[in-house]
Coordinates of C-alpha atoms in Angstrom, one line a residue:
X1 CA -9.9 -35.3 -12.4
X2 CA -9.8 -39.1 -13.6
X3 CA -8.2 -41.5 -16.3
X4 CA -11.1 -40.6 -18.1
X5 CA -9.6 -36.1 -18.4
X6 CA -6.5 -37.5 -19.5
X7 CA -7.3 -39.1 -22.1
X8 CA -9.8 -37.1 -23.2
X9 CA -6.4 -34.1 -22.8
X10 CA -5.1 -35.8 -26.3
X11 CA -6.3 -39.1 -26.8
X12 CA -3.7 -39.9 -30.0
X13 CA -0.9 -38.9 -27.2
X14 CA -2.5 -41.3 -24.3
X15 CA -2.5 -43.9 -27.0
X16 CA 1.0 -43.9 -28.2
X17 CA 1.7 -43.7 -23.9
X18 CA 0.1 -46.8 -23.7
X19 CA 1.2 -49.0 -26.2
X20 CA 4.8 -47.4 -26.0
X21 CA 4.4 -48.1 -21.6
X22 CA 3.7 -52.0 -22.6
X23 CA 6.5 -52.7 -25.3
X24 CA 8.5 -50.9 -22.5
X25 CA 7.4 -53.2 -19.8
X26 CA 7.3 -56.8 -22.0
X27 CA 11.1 -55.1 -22.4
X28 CA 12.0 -55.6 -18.8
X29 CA 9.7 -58.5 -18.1
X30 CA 12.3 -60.2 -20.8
X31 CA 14.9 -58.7 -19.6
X32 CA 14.6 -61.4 -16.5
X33 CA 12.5 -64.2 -18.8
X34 CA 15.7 -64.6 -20.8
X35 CA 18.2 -65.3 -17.6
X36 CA 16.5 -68.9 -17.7
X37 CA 17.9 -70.2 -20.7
X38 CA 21.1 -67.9 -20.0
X39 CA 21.3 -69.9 -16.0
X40 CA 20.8 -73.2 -17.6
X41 CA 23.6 -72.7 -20.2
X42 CA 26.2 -71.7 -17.7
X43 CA 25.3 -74.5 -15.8
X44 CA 26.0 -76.8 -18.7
X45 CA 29.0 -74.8 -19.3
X46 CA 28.3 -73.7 -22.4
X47 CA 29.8 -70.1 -22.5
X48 CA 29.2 -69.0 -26.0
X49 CA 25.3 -69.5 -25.5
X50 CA 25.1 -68.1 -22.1
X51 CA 26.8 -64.8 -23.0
X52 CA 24.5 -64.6 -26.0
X53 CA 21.4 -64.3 -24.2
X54 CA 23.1 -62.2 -21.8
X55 CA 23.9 -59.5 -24.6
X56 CA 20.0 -60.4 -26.0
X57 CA 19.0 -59.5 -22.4
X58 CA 21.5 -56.5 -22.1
X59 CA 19.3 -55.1 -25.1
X60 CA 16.2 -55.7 -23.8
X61 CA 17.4 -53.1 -21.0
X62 CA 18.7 -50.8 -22.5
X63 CA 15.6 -50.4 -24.5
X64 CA 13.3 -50.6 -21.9
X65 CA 15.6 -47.6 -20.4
X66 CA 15.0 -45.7 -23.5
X67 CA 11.6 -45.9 -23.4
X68 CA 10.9 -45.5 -19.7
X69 CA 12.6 -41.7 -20.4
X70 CA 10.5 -41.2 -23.5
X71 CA 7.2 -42.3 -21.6
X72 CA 7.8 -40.1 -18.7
X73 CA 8.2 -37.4 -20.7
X74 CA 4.8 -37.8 -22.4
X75 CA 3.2 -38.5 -19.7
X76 CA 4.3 -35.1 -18.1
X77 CA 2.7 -33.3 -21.2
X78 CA -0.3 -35.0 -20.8
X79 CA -0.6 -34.3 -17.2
X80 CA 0.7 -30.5 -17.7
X81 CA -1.9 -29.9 -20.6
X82 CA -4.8 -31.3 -18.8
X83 CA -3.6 -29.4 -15.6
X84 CA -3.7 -26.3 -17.4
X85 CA -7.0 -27.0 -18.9
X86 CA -8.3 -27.9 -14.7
X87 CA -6.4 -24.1 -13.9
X88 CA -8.4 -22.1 -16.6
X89 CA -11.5 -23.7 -15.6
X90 CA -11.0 -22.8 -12.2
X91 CA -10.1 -19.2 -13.0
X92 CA -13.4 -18.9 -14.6
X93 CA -14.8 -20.0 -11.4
X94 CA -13.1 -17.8 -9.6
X95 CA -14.2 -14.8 -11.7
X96 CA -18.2 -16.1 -12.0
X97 CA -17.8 -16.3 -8.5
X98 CA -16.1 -12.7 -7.7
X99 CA -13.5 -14.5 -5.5
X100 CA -11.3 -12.6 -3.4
X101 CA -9.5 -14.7 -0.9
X102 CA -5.9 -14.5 -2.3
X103 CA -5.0 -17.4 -0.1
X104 CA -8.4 -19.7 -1.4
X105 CA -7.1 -18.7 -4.8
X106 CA -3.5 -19.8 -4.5
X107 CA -4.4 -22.9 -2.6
X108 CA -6.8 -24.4 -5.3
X109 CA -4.3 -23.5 -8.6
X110 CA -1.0 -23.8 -6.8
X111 CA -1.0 -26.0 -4.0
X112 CA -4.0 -28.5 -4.5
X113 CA -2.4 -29.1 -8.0
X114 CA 0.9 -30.2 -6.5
X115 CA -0.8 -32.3 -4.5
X116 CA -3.2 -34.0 -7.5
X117 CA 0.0 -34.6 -9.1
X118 CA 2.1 -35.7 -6.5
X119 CA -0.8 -38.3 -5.4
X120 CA -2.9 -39.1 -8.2
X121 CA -1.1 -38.5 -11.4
X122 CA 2.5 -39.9 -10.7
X123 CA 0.9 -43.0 -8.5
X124 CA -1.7 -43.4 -11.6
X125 CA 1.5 -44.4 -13.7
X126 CA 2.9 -46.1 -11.3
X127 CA 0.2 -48.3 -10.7
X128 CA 0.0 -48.4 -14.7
X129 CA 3.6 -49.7 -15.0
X130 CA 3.2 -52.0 -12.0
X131 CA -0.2 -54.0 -13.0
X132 CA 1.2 -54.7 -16.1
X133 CA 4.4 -55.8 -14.5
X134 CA 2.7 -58.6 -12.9
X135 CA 0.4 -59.5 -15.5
X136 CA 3.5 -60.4 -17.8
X137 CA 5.5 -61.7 -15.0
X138 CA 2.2 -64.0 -14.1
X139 CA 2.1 -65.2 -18.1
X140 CA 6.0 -66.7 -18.0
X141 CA 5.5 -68.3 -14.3
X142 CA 2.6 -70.0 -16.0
X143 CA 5.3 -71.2 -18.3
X144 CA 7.0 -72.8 -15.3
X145 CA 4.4 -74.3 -12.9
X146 CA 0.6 -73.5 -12.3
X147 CA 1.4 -73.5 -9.0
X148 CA 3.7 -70.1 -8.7
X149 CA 0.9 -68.4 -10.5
X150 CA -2.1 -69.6 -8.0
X151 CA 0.6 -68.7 -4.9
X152 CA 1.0 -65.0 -6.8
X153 CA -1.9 -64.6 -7.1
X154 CA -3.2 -65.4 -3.4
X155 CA -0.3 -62.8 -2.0
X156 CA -1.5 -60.3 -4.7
X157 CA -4.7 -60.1 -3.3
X158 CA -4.1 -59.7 0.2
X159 CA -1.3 -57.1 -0.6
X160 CA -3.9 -54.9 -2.3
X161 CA -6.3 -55.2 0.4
X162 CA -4.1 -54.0 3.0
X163 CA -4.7 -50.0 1.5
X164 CA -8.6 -50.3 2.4
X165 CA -7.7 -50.6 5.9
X166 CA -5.9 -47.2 5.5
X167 CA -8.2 -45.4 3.0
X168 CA -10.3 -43.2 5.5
X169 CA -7.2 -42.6 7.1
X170 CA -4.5 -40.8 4.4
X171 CA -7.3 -39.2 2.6
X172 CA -8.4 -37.1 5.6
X173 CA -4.9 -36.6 6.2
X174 CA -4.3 -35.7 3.2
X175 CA -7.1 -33.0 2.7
X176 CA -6.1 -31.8 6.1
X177 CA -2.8 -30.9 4.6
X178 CA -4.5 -29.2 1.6
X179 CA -6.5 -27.1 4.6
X180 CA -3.7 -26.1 7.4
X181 CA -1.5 -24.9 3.6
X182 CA -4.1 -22.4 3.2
X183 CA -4.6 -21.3 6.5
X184 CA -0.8 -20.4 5.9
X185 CA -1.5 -18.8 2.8
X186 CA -4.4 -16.6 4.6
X187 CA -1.7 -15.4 7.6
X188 CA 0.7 -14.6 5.3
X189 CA -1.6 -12.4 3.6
X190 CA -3.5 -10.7 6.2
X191 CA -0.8 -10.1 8.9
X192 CA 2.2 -8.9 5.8
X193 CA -0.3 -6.5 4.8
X194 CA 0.3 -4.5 8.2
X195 CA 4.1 -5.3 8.2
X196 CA 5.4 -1.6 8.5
X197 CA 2.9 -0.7 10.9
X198 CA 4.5 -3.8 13.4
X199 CA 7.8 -2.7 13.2
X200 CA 6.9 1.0 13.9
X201 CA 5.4 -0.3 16.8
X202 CA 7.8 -2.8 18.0
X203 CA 5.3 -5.7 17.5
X204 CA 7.0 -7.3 14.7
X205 CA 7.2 -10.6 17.1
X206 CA 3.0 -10.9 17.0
X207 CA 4.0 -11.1 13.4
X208 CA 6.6 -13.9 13.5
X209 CA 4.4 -16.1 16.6
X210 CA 0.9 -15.7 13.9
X211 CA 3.2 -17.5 11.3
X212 CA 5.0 -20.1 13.8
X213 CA 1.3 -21.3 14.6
X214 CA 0.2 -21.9 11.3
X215 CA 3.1 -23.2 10.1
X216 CA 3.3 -26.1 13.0
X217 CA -0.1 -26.6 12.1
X218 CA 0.6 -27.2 8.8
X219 CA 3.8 -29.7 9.9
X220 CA 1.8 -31.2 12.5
X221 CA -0.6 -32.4 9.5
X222 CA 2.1 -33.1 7.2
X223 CA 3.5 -35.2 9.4
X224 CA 0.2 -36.8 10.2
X225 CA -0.3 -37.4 6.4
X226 CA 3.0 -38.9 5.9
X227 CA 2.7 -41.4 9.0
X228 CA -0.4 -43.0 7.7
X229 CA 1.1 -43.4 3.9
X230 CA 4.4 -44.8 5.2
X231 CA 2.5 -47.1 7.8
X232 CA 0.4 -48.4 4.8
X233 CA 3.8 -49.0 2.6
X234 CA 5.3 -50.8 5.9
X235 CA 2.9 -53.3 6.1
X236 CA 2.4 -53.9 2.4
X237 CA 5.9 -54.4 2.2
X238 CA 6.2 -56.8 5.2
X239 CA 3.7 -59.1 3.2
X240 CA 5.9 -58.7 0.4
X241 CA 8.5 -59.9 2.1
X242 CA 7.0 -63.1 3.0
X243 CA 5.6 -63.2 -0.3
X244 CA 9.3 -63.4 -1.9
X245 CA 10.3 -66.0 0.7
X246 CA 7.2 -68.1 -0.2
X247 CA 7.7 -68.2 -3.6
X248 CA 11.6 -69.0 -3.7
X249 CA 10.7 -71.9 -1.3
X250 CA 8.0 -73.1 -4.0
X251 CA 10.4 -72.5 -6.7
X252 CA 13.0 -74.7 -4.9
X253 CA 10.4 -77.3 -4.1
X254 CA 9.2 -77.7 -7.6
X255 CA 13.2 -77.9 -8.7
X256 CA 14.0 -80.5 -6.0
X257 CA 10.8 -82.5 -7.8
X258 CA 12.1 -82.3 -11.2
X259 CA 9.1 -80.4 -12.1
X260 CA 11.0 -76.8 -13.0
X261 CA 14.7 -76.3 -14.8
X262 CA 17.5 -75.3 -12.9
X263 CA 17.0 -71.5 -14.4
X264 CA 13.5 -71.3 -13.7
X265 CA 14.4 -71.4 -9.9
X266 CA 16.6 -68.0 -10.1
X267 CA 14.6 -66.6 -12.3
X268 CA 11.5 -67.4 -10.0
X269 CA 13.5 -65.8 -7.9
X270 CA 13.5 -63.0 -9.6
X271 CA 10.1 -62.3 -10.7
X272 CA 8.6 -63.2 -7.3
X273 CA 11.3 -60.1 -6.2
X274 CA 9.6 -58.1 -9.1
X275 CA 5.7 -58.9 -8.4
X276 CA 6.0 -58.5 -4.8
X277 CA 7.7 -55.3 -5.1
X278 CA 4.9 -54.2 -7.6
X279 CA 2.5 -55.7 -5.3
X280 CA 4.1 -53.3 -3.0
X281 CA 4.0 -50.4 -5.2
X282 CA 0.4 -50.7 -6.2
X283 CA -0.3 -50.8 -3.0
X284 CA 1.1 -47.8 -1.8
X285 CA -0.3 -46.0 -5.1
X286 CA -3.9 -47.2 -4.5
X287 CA -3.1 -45.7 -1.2
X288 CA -1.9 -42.7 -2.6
X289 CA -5.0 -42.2 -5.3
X290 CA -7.2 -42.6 -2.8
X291 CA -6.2 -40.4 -0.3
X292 CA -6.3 -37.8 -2.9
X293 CA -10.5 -38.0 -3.5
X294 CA -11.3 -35.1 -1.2
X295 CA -9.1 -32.8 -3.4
X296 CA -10.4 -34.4 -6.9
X297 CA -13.9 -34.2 -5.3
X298 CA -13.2 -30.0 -4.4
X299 CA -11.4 -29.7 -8.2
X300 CA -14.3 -30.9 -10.0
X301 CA -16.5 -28.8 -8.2
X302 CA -15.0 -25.6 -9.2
X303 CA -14.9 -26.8 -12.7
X304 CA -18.4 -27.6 -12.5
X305 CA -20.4 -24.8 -14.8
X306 CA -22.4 -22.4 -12.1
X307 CA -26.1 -21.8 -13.3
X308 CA -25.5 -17.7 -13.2
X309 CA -27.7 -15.3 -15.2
X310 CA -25.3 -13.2 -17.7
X311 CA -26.7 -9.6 -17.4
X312 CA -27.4 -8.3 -20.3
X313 CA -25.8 -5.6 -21.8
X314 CA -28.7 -3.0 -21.4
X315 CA -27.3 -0.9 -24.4
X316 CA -31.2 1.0 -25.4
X317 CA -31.2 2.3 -21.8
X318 CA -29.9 5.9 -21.2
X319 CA -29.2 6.7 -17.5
X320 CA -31.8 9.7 -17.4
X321 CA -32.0 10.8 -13.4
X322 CA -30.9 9.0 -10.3
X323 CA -32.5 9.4 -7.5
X324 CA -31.7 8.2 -3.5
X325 CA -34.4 7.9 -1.2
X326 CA -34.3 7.3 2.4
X327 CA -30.9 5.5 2.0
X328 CA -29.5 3.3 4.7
X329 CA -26.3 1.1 5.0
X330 CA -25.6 -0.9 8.3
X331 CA -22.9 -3.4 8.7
X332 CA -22.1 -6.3 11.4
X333 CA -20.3 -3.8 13.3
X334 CA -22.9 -2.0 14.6
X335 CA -22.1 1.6 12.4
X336 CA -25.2 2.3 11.0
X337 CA -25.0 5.1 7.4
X338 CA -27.7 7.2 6.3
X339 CA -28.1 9.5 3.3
X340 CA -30.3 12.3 2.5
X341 CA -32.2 12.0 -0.1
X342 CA -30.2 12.7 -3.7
X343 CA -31.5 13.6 -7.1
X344 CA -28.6 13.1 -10.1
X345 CA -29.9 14.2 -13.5
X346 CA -27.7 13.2 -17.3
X347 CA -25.1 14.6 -17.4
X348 CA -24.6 16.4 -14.0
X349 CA -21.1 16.7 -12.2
X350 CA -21.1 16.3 -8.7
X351 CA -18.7 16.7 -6.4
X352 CA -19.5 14.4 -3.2
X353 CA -17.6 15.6 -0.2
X354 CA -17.4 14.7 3.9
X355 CA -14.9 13.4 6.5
X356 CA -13.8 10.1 6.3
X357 CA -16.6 7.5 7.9
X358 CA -19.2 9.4 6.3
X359 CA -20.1 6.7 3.8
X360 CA -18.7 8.3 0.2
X361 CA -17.4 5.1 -0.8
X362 CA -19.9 3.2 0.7
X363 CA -22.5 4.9 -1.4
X364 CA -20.2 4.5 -4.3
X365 CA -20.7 0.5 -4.0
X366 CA -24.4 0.6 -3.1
X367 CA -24.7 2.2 -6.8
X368 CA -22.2 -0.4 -7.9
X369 CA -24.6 -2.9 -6.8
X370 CA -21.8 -4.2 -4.1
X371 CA -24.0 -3.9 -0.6
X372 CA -27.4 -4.2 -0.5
X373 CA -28.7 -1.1 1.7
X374 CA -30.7 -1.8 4.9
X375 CA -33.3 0.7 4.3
X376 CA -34.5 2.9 1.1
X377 CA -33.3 2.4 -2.7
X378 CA -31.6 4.0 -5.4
X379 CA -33.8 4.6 -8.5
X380 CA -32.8 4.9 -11.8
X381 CA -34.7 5.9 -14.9
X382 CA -34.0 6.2 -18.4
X383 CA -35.4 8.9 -20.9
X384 CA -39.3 7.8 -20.9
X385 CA -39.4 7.9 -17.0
X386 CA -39.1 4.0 -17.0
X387 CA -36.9 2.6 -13.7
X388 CA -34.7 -0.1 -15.0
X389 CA -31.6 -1.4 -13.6
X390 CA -28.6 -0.4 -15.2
X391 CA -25.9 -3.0 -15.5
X392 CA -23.1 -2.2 -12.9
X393 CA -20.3 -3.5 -15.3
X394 CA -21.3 -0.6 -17.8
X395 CA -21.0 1.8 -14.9
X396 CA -17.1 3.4 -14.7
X397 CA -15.4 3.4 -11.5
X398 CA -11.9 4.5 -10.3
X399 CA -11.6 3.4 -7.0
X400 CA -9.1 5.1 -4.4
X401 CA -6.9 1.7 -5.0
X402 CA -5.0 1.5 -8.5
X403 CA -5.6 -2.3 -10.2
X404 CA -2.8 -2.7 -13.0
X405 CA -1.9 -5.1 -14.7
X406 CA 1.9 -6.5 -15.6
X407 CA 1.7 -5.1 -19.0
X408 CA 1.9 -2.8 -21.6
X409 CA 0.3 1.2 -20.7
X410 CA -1.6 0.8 -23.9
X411 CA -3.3 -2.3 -22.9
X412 CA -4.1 -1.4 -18.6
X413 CA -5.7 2.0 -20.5
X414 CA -7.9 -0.4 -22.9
X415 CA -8.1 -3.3 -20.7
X416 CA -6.8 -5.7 -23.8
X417 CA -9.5 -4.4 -26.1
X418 CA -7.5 -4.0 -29.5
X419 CA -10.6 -1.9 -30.9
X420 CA -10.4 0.7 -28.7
X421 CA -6.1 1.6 -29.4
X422 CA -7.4 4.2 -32.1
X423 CA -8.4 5.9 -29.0
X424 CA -5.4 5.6 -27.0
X425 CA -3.7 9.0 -27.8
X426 CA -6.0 11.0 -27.5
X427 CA -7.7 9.6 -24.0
X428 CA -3.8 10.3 -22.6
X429 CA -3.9 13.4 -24.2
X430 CA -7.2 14.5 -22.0
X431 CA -6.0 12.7 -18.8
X432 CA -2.4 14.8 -19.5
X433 CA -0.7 11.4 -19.5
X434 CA 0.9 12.3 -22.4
X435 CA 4.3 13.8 -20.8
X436 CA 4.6 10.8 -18.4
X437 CA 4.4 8.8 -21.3
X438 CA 6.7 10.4 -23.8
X439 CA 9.5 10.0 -20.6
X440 CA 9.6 6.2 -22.0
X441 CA 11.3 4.8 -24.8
X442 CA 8.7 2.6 -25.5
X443 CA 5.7 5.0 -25.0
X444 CA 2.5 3.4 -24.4
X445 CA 4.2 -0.2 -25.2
X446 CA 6.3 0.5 -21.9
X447 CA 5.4 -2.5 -19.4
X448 CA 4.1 -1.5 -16.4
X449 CA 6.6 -3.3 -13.6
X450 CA 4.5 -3.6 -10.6
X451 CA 7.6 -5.3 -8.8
X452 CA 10.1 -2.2 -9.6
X453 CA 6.6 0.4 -9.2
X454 CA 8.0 2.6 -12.8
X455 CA 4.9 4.5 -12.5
X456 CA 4.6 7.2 -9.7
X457 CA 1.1 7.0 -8.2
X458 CA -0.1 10.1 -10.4
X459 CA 1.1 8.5 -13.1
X460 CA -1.1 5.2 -12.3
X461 CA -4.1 7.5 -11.4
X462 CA -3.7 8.5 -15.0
X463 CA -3.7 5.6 -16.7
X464 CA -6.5 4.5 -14.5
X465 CA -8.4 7.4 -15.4
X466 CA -7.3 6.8 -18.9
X467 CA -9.1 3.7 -18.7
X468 CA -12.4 4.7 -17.3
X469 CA -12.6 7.7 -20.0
X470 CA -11.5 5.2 -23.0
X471 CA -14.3 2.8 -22.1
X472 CA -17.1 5.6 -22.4
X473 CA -19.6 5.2 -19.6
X474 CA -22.9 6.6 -19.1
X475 CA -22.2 7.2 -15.5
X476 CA -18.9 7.5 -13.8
X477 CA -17.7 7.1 -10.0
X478 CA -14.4 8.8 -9.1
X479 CA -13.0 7.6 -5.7
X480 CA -10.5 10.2 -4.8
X481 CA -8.9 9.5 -8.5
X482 CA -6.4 12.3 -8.4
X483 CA -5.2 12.6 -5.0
X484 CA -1.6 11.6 -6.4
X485 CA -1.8 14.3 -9.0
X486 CA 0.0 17.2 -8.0
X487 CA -2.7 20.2 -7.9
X488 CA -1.8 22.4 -11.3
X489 CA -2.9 18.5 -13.3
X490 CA -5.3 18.0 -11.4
X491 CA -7.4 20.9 -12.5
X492 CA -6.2 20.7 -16.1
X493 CA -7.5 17.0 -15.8
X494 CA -10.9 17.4 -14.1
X495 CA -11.6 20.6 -16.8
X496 CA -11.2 17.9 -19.5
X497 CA -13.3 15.3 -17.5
X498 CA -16.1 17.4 -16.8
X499 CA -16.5 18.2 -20.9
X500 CA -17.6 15.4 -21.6
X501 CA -21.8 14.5 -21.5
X502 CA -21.2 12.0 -19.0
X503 CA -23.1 11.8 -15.3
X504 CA -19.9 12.3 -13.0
X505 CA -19.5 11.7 -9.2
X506 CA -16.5 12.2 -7.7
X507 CA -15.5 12.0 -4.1
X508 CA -12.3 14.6 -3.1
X509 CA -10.7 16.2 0.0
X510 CA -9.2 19.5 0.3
X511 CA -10.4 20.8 -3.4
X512 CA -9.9 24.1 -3.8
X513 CA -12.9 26.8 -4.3
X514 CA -11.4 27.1 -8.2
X515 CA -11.8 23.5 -8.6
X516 CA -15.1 23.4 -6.8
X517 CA -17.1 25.9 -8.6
X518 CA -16.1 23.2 -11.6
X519 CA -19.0 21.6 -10.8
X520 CA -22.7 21.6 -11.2
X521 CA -23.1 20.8 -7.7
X522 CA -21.6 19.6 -4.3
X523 CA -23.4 17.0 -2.1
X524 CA -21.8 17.0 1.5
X525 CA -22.5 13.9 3.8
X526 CA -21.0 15.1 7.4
X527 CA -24.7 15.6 8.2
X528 CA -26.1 12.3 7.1
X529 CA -23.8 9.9 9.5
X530 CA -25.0 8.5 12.6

């Protein structure tokens, strides 16, 4: 992110910020220009004229008040719109990408945007407002004496050199901060997952010490972070200091000489106050902008487009036969999977069976394309005996977790494909949703509230299965899909599933011999684990 994105967000908007940002600050800067003739009239005792440029000054505030409000406004819905536009782009990362770190996710959309806008979007107007401020305020001291502009300009310079010295410094600090906040973000997730198992076991305090740790981490760096920006504002504003003190001694010089008015000395006054103090604010935003290059770098990578190949949707290709030969999964762990060899033909149901740590699910992802297997492959070929491979995104699966969505039935069962709501009733009516559905007011409009769980889980497993059977794939993988479904559905529903001319695999516990003998064949793996 850059000047260069914000304008870009709505350029006529940036525009009218702009020009609307320097009638505001030629506002103040007259605000003070117009206490010189105001100073000198008082001093002639000439109360009428004095009081009129007072109330010409008094307007020049009040305007300037007016549209300092307006600006900042504007400037907000600039920065919110092209925020928005830097979240979406990120989502899309995140889904080319197949993220899954919950805490890398909120980090880079929630907290890494706080911290673009707390150090590079508000100090960008800052530094806006403040440049111009001296800019102006340099043009009427040129009015007075060459010499205040040449001392201005001298203490100018060395007061925005001062945040070089401290660049390396806030931005590491900075990005550190950025880093220990989602470290939190990654306790919080993995340890609250287990939260009922700690307190069953007493051990809730391992839960409360993992949390202490990364949260003085994240202090620690705060703390860090904040102690080099402040030290950078101290200094500046030491120098500032001296600046004002210079300058009021040069405006009292050039009085004493005859060569400035009477009110050109207060008001000298005044603007040195006004430049040093902008001096001091451009400083500490320079410091500010920079120190937030680490997180702009990180932000415009993710936006970055990633070179990945689309698969194509392989539409002409009919999933004839599958076969699985000499199949092998091993992870990091040491477990080590095999499989006998499996031969699937269209349209076969088959009931995959075997205590748990066999590898049904496992097998389910190496079809899915998820983990590459250490040893033998899964072939599939289409009508003709040609091996292709079959897009995994046109493969159904209901895995043993249910994913929904905070919306409406209709749309978690169609996934927010309006085409396919013809087909709504009748899927629900095959899945035997329909009596779970009719308990709403609002039917399949009803919004699914994940927060106040108004779905039992055989009443998610439906719509899940809803949603697998809507979407019409060749081949579908059924991870224990109706273990919430109380036994009487659960044969009504897997009598309806296995009518239809798909290629079905489904993994299940504890079926009985009735629902068994449903299909065309049972694969058992308790012999193929090692």
């Amino acid at each position: 992110m850059n000047i260069k994105d914000i304008f870009k967000e709505n350029k006529v908007r940036f525009s009218i910020i702009c020009i609307s940002i320097i009638i505001e600050i030629l506002c103040a800067t007259g605000v003070t220009y117009l206490m010189t003739p105001a100073f000198n009239y008082i001093k002639q005792n000439n109360l009428q004229a004095f009081l009129v440029f007072v109330i010409l000054s008094a307007s020049f505030q009040f305007l300037d008040t007016v549209l300092r409000a307006v600006n900042v406004v504007l400037y907000n819905q600039q920065i919110q719109d092209c925020f928005h536009k830097i979240r979406n782009n990120i989502s899309k990362h995140f889904i080319d990408t197949n993220e899954k770190n919950i805490a890398e996710i909120q980090n880079d959309l929630n907290s890494n945007m706080e911290q673009l806008n707390s150090k590079y979007a508000t100090p960008l107007l800052v530094l806006i407002r403040r440049a111009l401020t001296i800019v102006f305020s340099i043009g009427i001291l040129i009015t007075f004496h060459w010499s205040l502009v040449v001392l201005t300009l001298i203490l100018s310079i060395i007061g925005l050199y001062v945040p070089k010295a401290f660049e390396n410094l806030t931005s590491a600090a900075t990005f550190t901060v950025t880093q220990k906040n989602k470290n939190l973000f990654d306790t919080i997730e993995k340890w609250a997952r287990g939260l009922d198992e700690l307190r069953r076991y007493g051990s809730f305090n391992r839960y409360e010490d993992a949390i202490k740790k990364s949260t003085l981490s994240l202090k620690n760096a705060t703390i860090e972070d904040c102690f080099w920006g402040n030290m950078a504002t101290a200094v500046t504003s030491f120098i500032s200091l001296i600046g004002i003190v210079l300058l009021l001694v040069l405006s009292m010089y050039l009085y004493a000489t005859g060569k400035i008015v009477f009110g050109a000395v207060i008001t000298s006054g005044i603007f040195a106050n006004q430049i040093m103090s902008a001096i001091t604010y451009i400083a500490e935003s320079l410091n500010e902008i920079k120190s937030s290059r680490k997180i702009r770098q990180k932000i415009n990578k993710l936006q970055q487009p990633l070179n990945i190949q689309k698969i194509r949707k392989l539409s002409d290709n009919i999933i004839d036969q599958i076969k699985i030969s000499k199949l092998q999964v091993s992870f990091n762990n040491g477990r080590n999977i095999k499989y006998p060899d499996i031969l699937i033909n269209k349209g076969d149901k088959v009931l995959l069976t075997g205590n748990s740590g066999t590898g049904k699910t496992t097998l389910f992802k190496v079809l899915l394309n998820q983990i590459t297997p250490k040893e033998g492959k899964v072939i599939y070929k289409d009508t003709t005996g040609k091996i292709f491979e079959p897009n995994p995104e046109e493969i159904g699966y209901i895995a043993q977790d249910n994913i929904l969505f905070p919306d409406t039935i209709e749309n978690n069962i169609t996934m927010f494909k309006t085409s396919l709501d013809k087909k709504v009733n009748k899927i629900i009516e095959k899945v035997k949703l329909v009596a779970d559905v009719d308990k709403f007011p609002d039917g399949v409009k009803t919004i699914v509230d994940l927060d106040k769980e108004n779905l039992s889980g055989g009443q998610k497993q439906k719509v899940i299965l809803a949603r697998a059977e809507i979407h019409d794939s060749q081949l579908l993988l059924i991870d224990e899909g109706t273990s919430a479904i109380d036994s009487g559905a659960t044969k009504r529903i897997i009598k309806e599933l296995l009518k239809s001319d798909q290629t079905i695999i489904m993994i299940a516990h504890n079926f009985s011999k009735d629902l068994i003998s449903l299909f065309d064949k049972r694969i058992n793996l308790n012999e193929g684990a090692n």
